[in-house]
Structure formats: C-alpha cells, structure tokens
Amino acid sequence: MSFFGLDCTRKKEREVERKIRANDREYNSSFKYATNSIKTSKYNPFTFLPLNLFEQFQRIANAYFLFLLILQVIPAISSLSWFTTVVPLVLVLTVTAAKDAIDDIVREVCCEPPNNRLDRFTGTLTFGTQKYSLDNERVLLRGCTLRNTDWCFGLVLFAGPETKLMQNCGKSTFKRTSIDRLMNILVLFIFGLLALMCIILAVGNGIWENHAGSKFNAFLPREENTAFSAFLTFWSYIIILNTVVPISLYVSMEVIRLGNSYYINWDRNMYHARTDTPAEARTTTLNEELGQIKYIFSDKTGTLTQNIMTFNKCSINGKSYGQDQSHMHQLFIIFIVDFSFNRLADPKFFFYDHTLVEAIKLELPDAHAFFRLLALCHTVMAEEKKEGDLVYQAQSPDEGALVTAARNFGFVFRSRSPETVTIEEMGIQRSYELLAILDFNNVRKRMSVIVRNPEGKLSLYCKGADTIIYERLHPSCSELMKFAGEGLRTLVLAYKDLDEEYFSEWKQRHHESSVALEDREEKLEKLYEEIEKDMMLIGATAIEDKLQDGVAQTIEQLTKAEIKIWVLTGDKQETAENIGYSCNLLREEMNEVFFVAFALESNMELEFLRTACMCRTVICCRVTPLQKAQVVELVKKYKKAVTLAIGDGANDVSMIKAAHIGVGISGQEGMQAVLSSDFSFAQFRFLQRLLLVHGRWSYLRMCKFLRYFFYKNFTFTFVHFWYAFFCGFSAQTVYDEGFITLYNLVYTALPVLGMSLFDQDVNAGWSLEYPQLYVPGQLSQYFSKRAFVMCALHSWYSSLVLFFVPYAATYDTARDDGKDGADYQSFALITQTCLTVTVCVQLGLDLSYWTVVNHLFVWGSLGMFFILTFTMYTDGLFQLRPSSFAFIGKQGLHVAFHCICNVYDISHTVFHTNFQEKSHCHSRNGLMFLFLTLQSHFFLQMKNTELHSEFRILHLKRM
C-alpha cells in the first residue's frame, strides 16, 4: 500500500531471472509483475497538502514562524495578535505550494534521460526445442521506431515502473546556489543575534521589575517572580523581533528567480532561427549562479563543433586522397569532383580530389574494397520513398558521412534485412548474407560484420579507432600504418577472409554464448577478440567536424572575463589539439605545450589539478563520460569554485549533472543532454550572453535585493529594540499591528521586487563589450559575509536616527491648547511614517535603472501607505471594531493628518537644506527628517565606493 506517497509494503525480493509465456496471461499474472501504470510525479491529490507542507517546513525559517504562531496564541507571552504572523505565513506557503504543484504537473510530461545501462539486454527466447538469443537489438525501448516492415510479433517484457526507462530515471542531484549556502549561515547568525537581543531585553525587564515595577502596579499588574517575568519577556520579544528573520524572504527570492528565468526564455538574441530553437531556463533556482562561474567544462563534438561530418580525406593502401578545401576556396568550383556518372549520388556531398574517382573508374581492387567495406560495415537504415531518393537514418553523424561517401563513389547502400545487406556496386546490385554483427561500444571502439558475398566467399569487415585496429592487424601491415589526418576524426578500415570450417565452429560457440544468462558479455567479448585478429589493413578515413559560428569569439570573451575553459573530449590528441587552435584555446605563442597521461588515477589527481590550474588552456582527450564527471568533481572539491558543464550528447550527461550549472545544446545527438540540463540553447556562442548578460544581471539583482531586504527588516526591528528601553521592557510594540502586518506585504514588497526584476547597472551591450565587469561576481563582492555585516551596521545606524530623532523632536512638547503634544499614538505614527519613507527613498537611491514599473511600485507603495493610514486611522473603523482598531481612537484621523503634514514640511526643509544649501530649519520638528540627509550622504558614499571598485577592476584589466 502507499501512504503519503511512501511505499509501506514489504520490500520485494530481488529477481534472479524473469520468465514470461507468450499469450498466457494466467501464467504471467502469477508472478505479480508490475502493471503498465507509472508515477513520475511527487504528489497526488490526496498527498499533495501533507507532503508539500512537510517539505516546506523543512526550511528553518518556515518552521521558525510556525513556532512563533504557537507562541502568539499564548496570552501571557504575546502582545501581538496572531494574524500578524499567520497572514504572511499562509501567503508564503500558498505561493510556494502553487509553484510546486505547477512544477509537479509539468514533470509528468517529460522523462529522465537514459543512462549507460540502456544499451544492454540479456535474454533467451525458447520456441519449441530451439533457443534464440535476445540482446539489445531485439528490444524496443521508448522512442524506437521499426522501419522496413509492415508488422512484427512482440512480447511485453517489462511494464510500468519496471521498464528500463523508469528503472533509470533516478532523481537528479539537488543543486543549490552559492548564495543559498551563504544564506543558511547568515540565517543561523541572525537567530543568534535575535536570541542575544531578547536576552538583553529579558535581563533589562528583570532589572526594571526589581527597581521600578512596583510604581506601575495600577497600570500593569506586577509579576511577583522577577525571573519568571524575565522568562516570559524573552519569549514575548522573540515574537516582536521576529521580523529580523523576514518570512517573505524565500518566496521573494523564488519570484525573482522565476522572473529572471523568463528573461532567458524570451531573449531573441539567443534564438536559433534555422532550427527554431529558443533558449530555455529548465530550472528556476540557479539564475544568480550564472553570474559567478569560474570554470567551464565543454565537450568538443557537437558543442564547439557542428557535429555535421564531411568526408574530407582517406588513405587506401598507403596512398592519400583528398585535399584541404580551405586552402583553395578561390578555386572552389574548379576542384569539386563531378559525380554525374552516378545516378544515386547525393548532391550535397563534395570532394576535391579527382584521382580517387579515377581509381574507382579504373576498378582498382583496393579502392573498391575500401568503399565496399564502408557500404557494408554499419547499422544505417535506408529509406527510399521513390526511385533513387535515398534517405539514410544513422546512429551517429560519423556513420552517416561514411555511408554517404561510399554512395557517391559508386557503392550505394540500398537496404537491409535481418539476414541480408543489399548494395549497388558501380551500378550492379549485389546482396550479401549478413552472418554476424560485432557491434560498437565505448569499450571495444570498433565494429565488425561477417558477410558472405554472392559468390560464397566469407569475409570479416572491421572499422574502428586507429589505436584499437592497429593492435589487431597482421604483422605485414606495419609499413602502411601511417596516415596524417591533420587533426581530423580518423577511422581505420581492415578486413579478414574467413575459413568456412572455422567460421562454422566459431558460429556455434557464438550462439551458445549469446543465449547464456550468466557472463554473456564476457563470453562474447572473448569470441570477438578471437576472430578480430590478424586482419589486413585497407585504409583509413578522415572526417571533418567544423566549428560552430562564433565559437572562437565566445571563448575569447569568456577568457577576458577570467573564466577558465577546459575541453573534455573522447577524441584523440591530434584532433583535440587541432580544434584547440581553431577556437583560439591554443595559440602559436604558447610554446610550452605538454601532455599528462593517467592523470585521474588517485595518486596523481592532485598533481594533475595543480598542473592544470597553472596552465592557460587545458584540453583532456581520450576521456570517457565517467572521467569527464571526475574532472568536474575534482575542481569542485579542491578549488571551491562555481563550475559549468556544457555538452550535447548522452556521454555528456554525467558531467552536466556533476557541475554546479549544466547547459545542454540541442544538436545532432538527440535530447539527452538537454533533458539533464539546467539551461539549454542551440549554439555554443549563446553561452557568452547567458553568462555575461543574464548571469551577471541575475547575480547583481539578487545581491541588491538581499542587501536591501535585510536593511529594511533590520531597521524595522532595531527600532523595536531601542523602544524597549523606554517602555519598561514590557514587550509593547512601537508600531500598531496593522502596520506590522502590512509593512512587508504591501508597503515595501513591490519596490524591492521591481528593483530585483528590472534593475541594470549597465546595458547588455556594455556587459558584452566589457567582459571584465563579470569579475566581481566570481569574487562574491556584491554579497558576502562582510557585505551582510555592513548592511547590519547601516540598519543599526538608521534605526538609531529613526527612533531618537522623532523621540527628541516630540519630547516635552505642547499643543496650541496647552495639552501634551506627544503621546504614544502620535510617536508611533511619526516613526512608522519616517521608516516607510526612508526605506523607499533608500531603494530609490540604490536603483541604477528607473523604469515605468519602478516608478509605479515605489511611489505607488508610498501612496498606498498614506491611503491606508488615512483609512485605518478613522473614527468609523474604531466605532465598528474597537477590539481590532484599539490603537486608533477618535483623534486618529487628526493625528495622522497632523503627522503627515509635519513630514511634508520637514522633508521640504531637508530638500532645501540638501540641494539649495540652506542650513536653517523652519521648526523644531525639522529634526525628524534630518536623518534623510544623513542617510543619503551615507548611502551615496557607499554607492560611489562600490562603483569605483567595479570600474577600478575594469581599468586594471584593460591595462
């Protein structure tokens, strides 16, 4: 059974093997195999509420505010109504729950990428007395397509959660930003600060009760036990000062990240028109991390290059054919080979050496054997919708390029069946019996087929990586093992004639091994090694994979931004080195180029890392997918830097998941990398805009948001702290409850969101023109522990001015009628008005880029404060609900109007004092807004320092 999404049934015993009978439902159901129902979502309608609340309250801040809510319903402790906490808490939980629900619904229509185990299957089909091997070629996984057949027999092997895809769609690693990790530390520090303030005030309460408490028994009944009174006061101030840990902080951060994610999705400059592919932020929680990248790990094929292969050169029996067309682009038309003699030639294929065509026309045996092998040794499927219109479906671009080359030179692959391969050799159709396929994998790095030609001759054809094939050649071929691929992707071709009697015996052993349920792969590998030896060399191919547009310029810009780029590729050293020079990673002036072997062994990894970090360029070649992830983990572990991995294929998934940020390129190798990534787009060149523009803006906005958010909440809270020394430590609030409830939700919420979504210190053009502006993000200069402490000190200073200036201005004053001019209500209203105006003005000074939305949010929030103040401070509301509006009283509207008029008069005075150099004040009440002048000077000095620091970095870099 399932309870709240958790499997409460006893764990199922591990299967050793699975037995299934075709068309026998009763027999199959006796094993209680899984049905075809699967669940990829986290929730269902019944478990959503409890599970989501359980996840949300794992955040320390949310659990803390739930604890406060419990305290607030205890009358002996709380001086605030419960709604001051429950309203913002419910809002935060509701918004987050809605976002989680939307994410969960979206999760049901997408799937995790397959892992490395999906290319394996072991089974045996028993039909009558015969046994047949079942391997991965005879299993249909999700996304597979059957071709060249109208029907087939099928048997369901796995269903629902037991399918290979569902067995391999494990949870991705939860990624958190550097700011998130810092925030956890800062929240703990804030809790400590809160506890310290409450202890100070509780001790103050105990002292006050001993010395002065007896004088106020008529107004406030005294607690005889002073220690218990101090204990209650501690918890009362925990409630009052709870705003030092802002409840809306996390939900505001999520909204900001969501908005900045949409900017990436909407960026037309990152849209690839040819493939109709926009950029996509696949996660909404890592935006600011894009502004702190220090290391980029990039795949080569399909990431830096186009992954569109062209057959450029080849070597046949020691003779090289083909020329580098880049050296003769001015004579392009003259040197293109004419394939008009071949009616089935692909018009999009080009070659530049006429001598190879002449060798084919002269029927040179080696040339024919070369292209015959390319036409037979592959797994390509051919579709011919009309006569002569061939379309090849290949597992890789390399294989498609080689089969297309053979097609143009007269050896046309036409069709295949499980038993035959049909090709057309120089206009003559021939059918070869397909006896065995020794398939390619990442360990073998080669592929072979065994065929019988129409004349009955048995042959093994093999193609693979040069080092692998050279080890398996006959000793007589040693003189031919030289081919200059000029850094291109090379494959070596070889063949072997087989004896009929030996092959018959080998075939029997192959069949026995192929139906074995234990150690099948090891047994087959031994048989492959046995037959793939003493082969004769035919030649080698060289395939070019051109760079994508803008790769060299992008790498140059990212390098100027102090980002280190490492290329991790499975290609050989010469190919990787050639691409390195093409994309400006390697330069001619780099004289000290050296290579390290076996670098990821445990006893060498630290030495490898130290050596690599001293180099200007690092290119790792011949690396496996697992080794790519190991390199990323090595840098993450020891360098403590933010990393980004970018790739386009399934072999890049491991490093994409290992890095702090994973970027997938939607290219020729499917969607595996994209489905595993955090961000995706179509071309490598878009990476510079993602980092230097969106990443930098997101980081800057988030840092400004945090600094301002802490400032406004610390200032709000510290005023309470100072007030405690003047109210006998009685846990009375300095503001009214309505203002406390609306301060973060209405009065200050929209201005800070506007700044966090629209602010720009420089535009996109400048961000790209001066990539050195990216450096402060790498150094965490805009928000750090030091910046947090400075923000707290700024708040401490502001709170002092906000409390003591109004206090001094209203102290011992009298009205026109001779009554006291100052009372608790007037002082509270003046203080909260000054606070609201101050934080809005502070935000206005912090804004670098004003938009219509910013004007609307800033001035609209101020206007909303005055409107609600006039509305709430009316006698009508007091008469309607005295218990809810007890703070107001009959003179509330008069007090509000009087205070706001004072604020206007004093702000006018300060304006003249600041900008027209008038030093006199019109009234004693001018003290109340003198802090605006001090605040503006203090902030402008900080801002000038910040800008000076940023552009000083730019200046130094340019020098």
PDB file of C-alpha atoms in Angstrom, residues 26 103 533 700 881:
ATOM      1  CA  GLU A  26      -2.826 -16.577 -16.290  1.00  0.00           C
ATOM      2  CA  ASP A 103       6.328  22.028 -11.389  1.00  0.00           C
ATOM      3  CA  LYS A 533      42.909 -10.524 -35.137  1.00  0.00           C
ATOM      4  CA  LEU A 700      23.640  41.735  -9.260  1.00  0.00           C
ATOM      5  CA  ARG A 881     -14.456  47.183  15.584  1.00  0.00           C
TER       6      ARG A 881
END
